[in-house]
Coordinates of C-alpha atoms in Angstrom, one line a residue:
Chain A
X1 CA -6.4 -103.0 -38.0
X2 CA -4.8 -103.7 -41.1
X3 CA -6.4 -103.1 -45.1
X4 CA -7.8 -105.4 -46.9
X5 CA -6.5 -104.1 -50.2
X6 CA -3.0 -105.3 -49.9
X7 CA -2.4 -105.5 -53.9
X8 CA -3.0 -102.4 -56.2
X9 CA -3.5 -102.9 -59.7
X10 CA -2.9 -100.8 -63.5
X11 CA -4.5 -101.0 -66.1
X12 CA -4.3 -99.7 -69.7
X13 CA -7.4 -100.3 -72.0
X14 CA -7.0 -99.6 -75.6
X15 CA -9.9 -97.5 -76.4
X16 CA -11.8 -100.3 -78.8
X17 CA -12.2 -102.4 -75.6
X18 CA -13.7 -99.9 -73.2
X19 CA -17.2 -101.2 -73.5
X20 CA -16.1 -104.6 -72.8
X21 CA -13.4 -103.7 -70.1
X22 CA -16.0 -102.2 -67.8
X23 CA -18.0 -105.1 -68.0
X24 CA -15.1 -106.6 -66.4
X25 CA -14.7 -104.5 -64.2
X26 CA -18.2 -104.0 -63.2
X27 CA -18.0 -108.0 -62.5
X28 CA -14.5 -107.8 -60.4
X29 CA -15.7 -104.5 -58.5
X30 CA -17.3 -103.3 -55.9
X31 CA -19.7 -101.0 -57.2
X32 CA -22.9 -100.6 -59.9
X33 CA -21.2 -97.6 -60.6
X34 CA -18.3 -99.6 -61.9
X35 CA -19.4 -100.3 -65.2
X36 CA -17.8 -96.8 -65.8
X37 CA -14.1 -97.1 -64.4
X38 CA -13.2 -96.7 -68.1
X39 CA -14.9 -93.6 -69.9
X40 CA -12.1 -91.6 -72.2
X41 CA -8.7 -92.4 -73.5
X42 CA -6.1 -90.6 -71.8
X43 CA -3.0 -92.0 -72.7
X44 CA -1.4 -93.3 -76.3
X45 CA 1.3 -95.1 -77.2
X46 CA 1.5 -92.8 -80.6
X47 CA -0.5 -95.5 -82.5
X48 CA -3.6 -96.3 -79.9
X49 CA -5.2 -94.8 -77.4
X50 CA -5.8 -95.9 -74.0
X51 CA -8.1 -95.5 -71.1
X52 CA -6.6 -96.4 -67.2
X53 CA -7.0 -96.9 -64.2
X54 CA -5.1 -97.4 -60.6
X55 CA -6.8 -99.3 -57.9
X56 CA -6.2 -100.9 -54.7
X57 CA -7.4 -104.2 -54.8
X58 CA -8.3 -107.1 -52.3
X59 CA -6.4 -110.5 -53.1
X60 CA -9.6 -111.9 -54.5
X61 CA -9.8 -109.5 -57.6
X62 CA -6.8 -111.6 -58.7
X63 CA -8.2 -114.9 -58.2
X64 CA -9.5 -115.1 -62.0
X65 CA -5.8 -114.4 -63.0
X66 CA -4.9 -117.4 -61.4
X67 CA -7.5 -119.8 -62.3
X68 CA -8.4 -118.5 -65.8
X69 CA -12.1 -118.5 -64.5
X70 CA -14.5 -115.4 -64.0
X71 CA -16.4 -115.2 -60.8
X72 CA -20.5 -115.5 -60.4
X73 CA -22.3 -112.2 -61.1
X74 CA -22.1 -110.5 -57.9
X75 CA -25.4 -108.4 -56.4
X76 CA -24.3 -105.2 -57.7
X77 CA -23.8 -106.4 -61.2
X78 CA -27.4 -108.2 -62.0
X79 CA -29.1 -107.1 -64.3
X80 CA -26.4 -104.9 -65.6
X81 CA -23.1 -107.1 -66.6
X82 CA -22.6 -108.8 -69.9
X83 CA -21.0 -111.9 -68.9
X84 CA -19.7 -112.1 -72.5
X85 CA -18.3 -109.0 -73.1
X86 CA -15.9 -109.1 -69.5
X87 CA -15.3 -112.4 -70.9
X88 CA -13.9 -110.9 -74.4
X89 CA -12.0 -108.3 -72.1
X90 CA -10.4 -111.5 -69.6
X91 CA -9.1 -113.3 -72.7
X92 CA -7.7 -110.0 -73.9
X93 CA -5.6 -109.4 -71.0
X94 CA -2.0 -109.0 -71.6
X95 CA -2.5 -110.1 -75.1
X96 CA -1.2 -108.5 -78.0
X97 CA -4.1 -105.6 -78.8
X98 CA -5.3 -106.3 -75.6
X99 CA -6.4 -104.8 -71.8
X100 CA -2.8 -104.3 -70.0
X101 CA -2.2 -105.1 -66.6
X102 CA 0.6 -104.8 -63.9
X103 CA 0.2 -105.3 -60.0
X104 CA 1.8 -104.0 -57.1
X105 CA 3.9 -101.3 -59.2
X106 CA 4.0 -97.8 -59.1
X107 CA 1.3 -96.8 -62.1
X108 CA 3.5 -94.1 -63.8
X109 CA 6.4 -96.2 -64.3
X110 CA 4.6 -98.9 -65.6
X111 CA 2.8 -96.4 -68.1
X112 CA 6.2 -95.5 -69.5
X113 CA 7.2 -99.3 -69.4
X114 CA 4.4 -99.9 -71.8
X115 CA 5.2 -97.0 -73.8
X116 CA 2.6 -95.0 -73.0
X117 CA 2.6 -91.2 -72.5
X118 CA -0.7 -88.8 -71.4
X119 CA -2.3 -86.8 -74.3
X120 CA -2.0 -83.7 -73.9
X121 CA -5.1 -81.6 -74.2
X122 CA -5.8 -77.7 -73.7
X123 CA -7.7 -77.6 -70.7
X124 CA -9.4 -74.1 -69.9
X125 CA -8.3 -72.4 -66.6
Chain B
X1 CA 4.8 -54.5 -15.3
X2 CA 0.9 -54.1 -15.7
X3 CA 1.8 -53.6 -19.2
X4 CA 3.8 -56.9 -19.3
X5 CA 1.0 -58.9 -17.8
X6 CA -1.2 -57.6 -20.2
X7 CA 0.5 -58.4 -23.0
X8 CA 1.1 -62.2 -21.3
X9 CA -2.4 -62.3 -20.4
X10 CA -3.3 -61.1 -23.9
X11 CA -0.5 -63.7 -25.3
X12 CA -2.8 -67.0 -23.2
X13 CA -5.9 -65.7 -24.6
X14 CA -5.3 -65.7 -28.1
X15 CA -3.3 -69.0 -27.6
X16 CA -7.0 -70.6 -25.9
X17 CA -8.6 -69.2 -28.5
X18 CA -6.4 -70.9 -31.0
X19 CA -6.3 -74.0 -29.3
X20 CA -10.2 -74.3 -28.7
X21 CA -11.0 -72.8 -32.1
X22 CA -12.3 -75.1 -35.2
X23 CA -13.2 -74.2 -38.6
X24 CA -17.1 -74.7 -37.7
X25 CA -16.7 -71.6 -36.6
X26 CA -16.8 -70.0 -39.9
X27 CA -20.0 -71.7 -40.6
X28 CA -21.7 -70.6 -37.5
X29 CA -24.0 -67.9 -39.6
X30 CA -24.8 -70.0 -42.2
X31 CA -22.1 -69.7 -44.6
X32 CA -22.3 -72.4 -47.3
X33 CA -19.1 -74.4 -48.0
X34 CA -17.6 -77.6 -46.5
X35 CA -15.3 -78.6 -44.0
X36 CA -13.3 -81.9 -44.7
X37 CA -10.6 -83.7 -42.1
X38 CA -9.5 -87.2 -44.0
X39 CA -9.8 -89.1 -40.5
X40 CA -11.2 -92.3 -40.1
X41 CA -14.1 -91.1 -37.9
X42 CA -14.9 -89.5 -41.5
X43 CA -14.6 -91.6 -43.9
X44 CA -16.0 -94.5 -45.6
X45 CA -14.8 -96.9 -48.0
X46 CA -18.2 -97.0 -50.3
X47 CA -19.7 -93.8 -51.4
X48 CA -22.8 -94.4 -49.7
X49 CA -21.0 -94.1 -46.6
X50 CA -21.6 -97.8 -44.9
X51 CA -18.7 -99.1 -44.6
X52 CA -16.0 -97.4 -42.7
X53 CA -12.4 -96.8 -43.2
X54 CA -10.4 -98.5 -40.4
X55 CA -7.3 -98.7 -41.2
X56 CA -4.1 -97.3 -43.6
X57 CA -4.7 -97.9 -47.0
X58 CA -8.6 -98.3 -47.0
X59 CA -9.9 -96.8 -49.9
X60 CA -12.2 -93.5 -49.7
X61 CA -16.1 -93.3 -51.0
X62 CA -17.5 -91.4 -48.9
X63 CA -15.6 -88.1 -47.2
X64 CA -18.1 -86.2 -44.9
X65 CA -18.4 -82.6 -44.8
X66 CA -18.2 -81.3 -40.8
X67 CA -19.3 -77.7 -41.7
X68 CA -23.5 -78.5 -41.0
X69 CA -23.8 -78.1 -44.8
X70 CA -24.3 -81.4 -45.7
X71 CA -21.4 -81.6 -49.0
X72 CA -20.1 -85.0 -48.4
X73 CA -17.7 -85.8 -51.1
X74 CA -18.3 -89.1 -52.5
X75 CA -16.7 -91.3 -55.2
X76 CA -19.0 -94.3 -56.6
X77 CA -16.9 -95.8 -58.9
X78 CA -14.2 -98.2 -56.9
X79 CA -10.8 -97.5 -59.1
X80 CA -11.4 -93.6 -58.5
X81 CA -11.0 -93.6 -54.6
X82 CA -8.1 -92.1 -53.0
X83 CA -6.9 -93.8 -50.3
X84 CA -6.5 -93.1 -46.7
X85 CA -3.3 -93.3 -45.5
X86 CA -1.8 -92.1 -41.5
X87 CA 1.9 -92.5 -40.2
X88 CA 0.2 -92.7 -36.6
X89 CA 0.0 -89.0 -36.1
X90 CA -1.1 -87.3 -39.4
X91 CA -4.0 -88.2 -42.0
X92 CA -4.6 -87.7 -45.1
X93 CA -5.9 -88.8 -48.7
X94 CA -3.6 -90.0 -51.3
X95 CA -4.6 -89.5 -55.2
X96 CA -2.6 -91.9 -57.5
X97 CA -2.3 -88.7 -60.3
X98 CA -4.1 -91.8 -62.4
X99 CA -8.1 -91.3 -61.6
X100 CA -9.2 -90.2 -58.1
X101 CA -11.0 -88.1 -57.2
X102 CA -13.9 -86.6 -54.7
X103 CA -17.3 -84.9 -55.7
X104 CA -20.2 -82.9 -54.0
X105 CA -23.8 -82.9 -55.3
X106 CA -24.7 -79.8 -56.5
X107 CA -24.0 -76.7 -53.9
X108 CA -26.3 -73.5 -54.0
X109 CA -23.9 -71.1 -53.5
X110 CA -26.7 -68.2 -54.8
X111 CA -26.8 -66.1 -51.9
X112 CA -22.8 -65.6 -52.1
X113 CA -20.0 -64.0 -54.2
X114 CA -16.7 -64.1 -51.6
X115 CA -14.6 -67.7 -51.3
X116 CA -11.9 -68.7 -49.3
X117 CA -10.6 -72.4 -49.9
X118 CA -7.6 -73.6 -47.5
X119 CA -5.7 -76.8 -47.5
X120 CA -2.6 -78.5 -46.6
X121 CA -1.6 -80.1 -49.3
X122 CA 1.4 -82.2 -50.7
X123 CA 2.0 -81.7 -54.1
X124 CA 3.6 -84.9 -56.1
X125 CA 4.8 -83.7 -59.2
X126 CA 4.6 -80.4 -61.4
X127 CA 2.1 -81.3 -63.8
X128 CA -1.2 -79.1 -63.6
X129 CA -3.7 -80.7 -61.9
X130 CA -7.1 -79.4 -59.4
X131 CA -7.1 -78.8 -55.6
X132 CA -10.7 -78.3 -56.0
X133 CA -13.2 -76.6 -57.8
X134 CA -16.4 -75.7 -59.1
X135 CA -15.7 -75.5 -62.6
X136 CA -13.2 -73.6 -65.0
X137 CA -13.3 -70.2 -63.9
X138 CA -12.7 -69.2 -67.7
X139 CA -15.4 -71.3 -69.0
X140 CA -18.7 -71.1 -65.9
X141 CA -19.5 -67.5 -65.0
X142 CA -19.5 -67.7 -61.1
X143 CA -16.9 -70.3 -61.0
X144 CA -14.1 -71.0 -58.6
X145 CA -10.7 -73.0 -59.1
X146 CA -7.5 -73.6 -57.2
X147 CA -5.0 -75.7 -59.5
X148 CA -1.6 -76.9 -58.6
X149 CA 1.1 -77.3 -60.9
X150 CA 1.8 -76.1 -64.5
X151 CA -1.1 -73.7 -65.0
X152 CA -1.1 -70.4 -67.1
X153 CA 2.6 -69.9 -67.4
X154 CA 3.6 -73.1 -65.3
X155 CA 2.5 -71.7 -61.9
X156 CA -0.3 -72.4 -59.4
X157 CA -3.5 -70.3 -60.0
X158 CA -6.4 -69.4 -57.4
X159 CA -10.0 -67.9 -59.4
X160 CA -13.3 -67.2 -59.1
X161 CA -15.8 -66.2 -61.3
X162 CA -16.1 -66.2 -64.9
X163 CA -14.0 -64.0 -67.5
X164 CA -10.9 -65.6 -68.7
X165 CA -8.0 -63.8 -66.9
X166 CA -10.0 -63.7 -63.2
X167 CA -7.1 -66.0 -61.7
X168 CA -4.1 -65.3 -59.8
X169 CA -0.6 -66.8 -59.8
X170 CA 1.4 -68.4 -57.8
X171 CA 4.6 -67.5 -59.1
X172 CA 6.2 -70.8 -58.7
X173 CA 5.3 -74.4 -59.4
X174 CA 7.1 -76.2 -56.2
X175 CA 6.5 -79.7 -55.6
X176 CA 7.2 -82.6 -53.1
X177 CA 6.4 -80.3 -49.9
X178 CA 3.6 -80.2 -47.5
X179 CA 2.4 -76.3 -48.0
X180 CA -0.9 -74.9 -46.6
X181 CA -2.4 -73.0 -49.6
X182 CA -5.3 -70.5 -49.2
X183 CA -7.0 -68.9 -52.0
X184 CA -9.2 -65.7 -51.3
X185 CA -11.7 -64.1 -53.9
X186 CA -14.6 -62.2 -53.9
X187 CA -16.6 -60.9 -56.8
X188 CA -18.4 -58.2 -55.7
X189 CA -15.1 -56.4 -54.4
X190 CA -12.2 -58.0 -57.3
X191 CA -10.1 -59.5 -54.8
X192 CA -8.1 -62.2 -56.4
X193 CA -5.3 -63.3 -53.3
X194 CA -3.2 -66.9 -53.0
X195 CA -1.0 -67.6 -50.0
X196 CA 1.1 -70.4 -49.0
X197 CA 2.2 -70.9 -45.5
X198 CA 0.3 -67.6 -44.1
X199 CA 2.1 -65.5 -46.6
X200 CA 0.8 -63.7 -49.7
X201 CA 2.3 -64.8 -53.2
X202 CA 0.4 -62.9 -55.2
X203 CA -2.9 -60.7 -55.2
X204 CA -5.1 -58.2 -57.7
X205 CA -7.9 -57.1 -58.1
X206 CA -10.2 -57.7 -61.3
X207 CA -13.1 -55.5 -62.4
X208 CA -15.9 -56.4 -59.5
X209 CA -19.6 -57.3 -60.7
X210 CA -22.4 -58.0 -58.8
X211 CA -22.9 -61.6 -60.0
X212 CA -22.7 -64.5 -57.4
X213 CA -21.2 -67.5 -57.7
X214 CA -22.8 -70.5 -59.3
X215 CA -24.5 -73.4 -58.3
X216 CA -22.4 -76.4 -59.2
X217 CA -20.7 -79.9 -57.8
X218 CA -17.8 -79.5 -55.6
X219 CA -14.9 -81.7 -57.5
X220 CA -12.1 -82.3 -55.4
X221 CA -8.5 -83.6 -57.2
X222 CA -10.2 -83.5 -60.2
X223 CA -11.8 -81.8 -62.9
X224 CA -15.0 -83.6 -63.0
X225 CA -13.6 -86.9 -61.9
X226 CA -12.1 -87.2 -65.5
X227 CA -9.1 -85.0 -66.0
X228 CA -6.5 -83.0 -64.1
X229 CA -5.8 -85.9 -61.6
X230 CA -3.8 -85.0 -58.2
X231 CA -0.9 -86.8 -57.6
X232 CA 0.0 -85.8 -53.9
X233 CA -2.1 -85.5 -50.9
X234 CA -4.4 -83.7 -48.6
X235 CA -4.5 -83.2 -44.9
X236 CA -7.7 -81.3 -45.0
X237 CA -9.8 -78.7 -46.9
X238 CA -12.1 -75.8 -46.0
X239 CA -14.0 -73.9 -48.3
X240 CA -16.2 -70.8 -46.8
X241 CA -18.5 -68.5 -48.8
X242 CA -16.5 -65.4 -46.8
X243 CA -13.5 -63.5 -48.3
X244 CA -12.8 -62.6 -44.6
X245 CA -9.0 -61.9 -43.9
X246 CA -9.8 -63.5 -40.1
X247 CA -11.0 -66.9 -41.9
X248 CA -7.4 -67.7 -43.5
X249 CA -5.6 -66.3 -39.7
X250 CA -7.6 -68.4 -37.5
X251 CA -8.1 -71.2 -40.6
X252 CA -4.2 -71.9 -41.7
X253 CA -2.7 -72.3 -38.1
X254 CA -5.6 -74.9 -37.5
X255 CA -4.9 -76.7 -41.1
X256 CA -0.9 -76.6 -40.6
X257 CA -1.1 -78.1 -37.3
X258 CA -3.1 -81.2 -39.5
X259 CA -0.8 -81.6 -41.5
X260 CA 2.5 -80.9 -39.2
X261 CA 3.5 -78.0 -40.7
X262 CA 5.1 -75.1 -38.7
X263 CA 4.1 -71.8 -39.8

């Protein structure tokens, strides 16, 4: 058999945007549990912060990229998504001060293509 | 030549034994742990464990624990899950170094104070990141971590337990090769032993107490799904409640033959 997920996706949320970006991706997901993909920054690009993700995807997570249209409120997302806030995150993609997105690359090149670098925290043994 | 055909004959045995012998063995008296082989016949693709991974590439939810103890590692949130990937011969999960990661529900370890954890594992790049644990061993008094990468003086580290300076290194930070790593402690004696590819890098012994360890999640490639990541990939993972010497000689020839490694 061969995967569905044939695309894999990166993503780069500048920390102001996290509550709407996981609206977004609690609506393009697979999961309830999805309205969390995004929780701390992790990466800056010296100025603003950033919270990521990696992801295999199927080809209809990219639909909306296409056709500049969101998708219904799937069963896992009722009563939980804010249609307007994954709206605010959609318009923000790959806009300036926006949500950053690359597919089918390898996620830590593209970090460094978009200038962004891990923040490096003490982290107790 | 009675002599010869003893040792032959002893020679066959221990080679059935090896051959027949699985880690459920070391769970056969109860020991609490888990016992993980990334195969499809394991894993799911959501962490509720119904719908299965079928092919290369699937994503991974839901891993489930073969020891009896019921620790099935699980991973709600889709952008998290490692995926499974197989050449046709060997399997394994694949974290992205980005934001997989695998977690337990809370294990009660309270009748125990020895671990062994063993895995085949290929590391992807130098940066520190966790094999597994139950919590910073420096910061959760009963504790237990096995890190790969550029830990306390840019080396691997294996701990248990709860005082700042309860770890031992690996000496090296080595990355891009498949190595079975086995980390050995025990509180109620000090050991502190890892090993990579049936040989001992480093070991000590720390003052013992007679604490146990805690009860806590099992994170695995993560520290609590939110830091650390694991770039690289696992072949399969045993943790035992058992500082044993015979559960890393009958545990790393079974673990290097699942990942293809000669020892």
């Amino acid at each position: 058999m061969t995967t569905q997920y044939t695309h894999r996706v990166t993503i780069a949320v500048p920390a102001p945007l996290i509550p709407d970006a996981n609206h977004l991706a609690l609506l393009l997901g697979e999961s309830s549990a999805d309205i969390e993909t995004f929780n701390q920054a992790s990466y800056t690009d010296g100025t603003t912060e950033y919270a990521v993700a990696h992801t295999v995807v199927k080809p209809v997570f990219l639909g909306p990229t296409q056709t500049g249209e969101l998708p219904e409120t799937p069963p896992h997302a009722e009563g939980l998504l804010d249609r307007e806030a994954a709206q605010r995150a959609f318009d923000s993609l790959n806009q300036s001060g926006g949500i950053l997105m690359a597919v089918d690359v390898d996620p830590h090149t593209q970090f460094a293509e978009w200038g962004l670098s891990r923040i490096e925290s003490e982290e107790p043994v | 030549m009675n002599l010869i055909n003893n040792s032959l004959l002893a020679y066959y045995v221990r080679r059935a034994r090896r051959s027949t012998w699985t880690p459920a063995a070391l769970f056969a008296e109860g020991q609490q742990g888990a016992w993980y082989e990334p195969k499809p016949q394991y894993l799911f693709q959501d962490a509720a464990g119904t719908v299965p991974v079928t092919a290369d590439g699937d994503p991974v939810g839901y891993m489930q624990d073969l020891s009896g103890n019921g620790n099935h590692a699980t991973q709600s949130t889709s952008a998290a899950r490692p995926i499974y990937r197989t050449d046709g011969t060997l399997h394994w999960l694949k974290f992205d170094g980005v934001d997989d990661g695998l977690q337990t529900g809370v294990i009660d370890y309270s009748s125990a104070s020895s671990i062994t954890v063993m895995a085949p594992v290929y590391k992807g790049r130098t940066d520190s990141a966790i094999l597994t644990e139950s919590g910073p061993v420096g910061a959760n008094t009963g504790g237990y971590l096995f890190g790969l990468g550029s830990f306390s003086s840019s080396q691997d580290v294996f701990g248990v337990n709860g005082a700042t300076g309860d770890i031992v290194r690996s000496g090296e930070n080595v990355v891009e090769e498949i190595a079975i790593w086995t980390g050995r402690g025990s509180i109620s004696s000090g050991l502190r032993e890892i090993r990579k590819n049936a040989s001992t890098l480093n070991t000590t012994t720390v003052p013992a107490t007679p604490d146990v360890l805690g009860n806590r999640n099992l994170n695995i490639g993560a520290r609590g799904q939110s830091s650390l990541f694991l770039k690289g990939r696992i072949f399969g993972l045993v943790i035992v409640t058992s500082a044993d010497e015979g559960v890393y000689q009958l545990g790393e020839p079974y673990l290097a033959e699942l990942a293809g490694v000669q020892l």
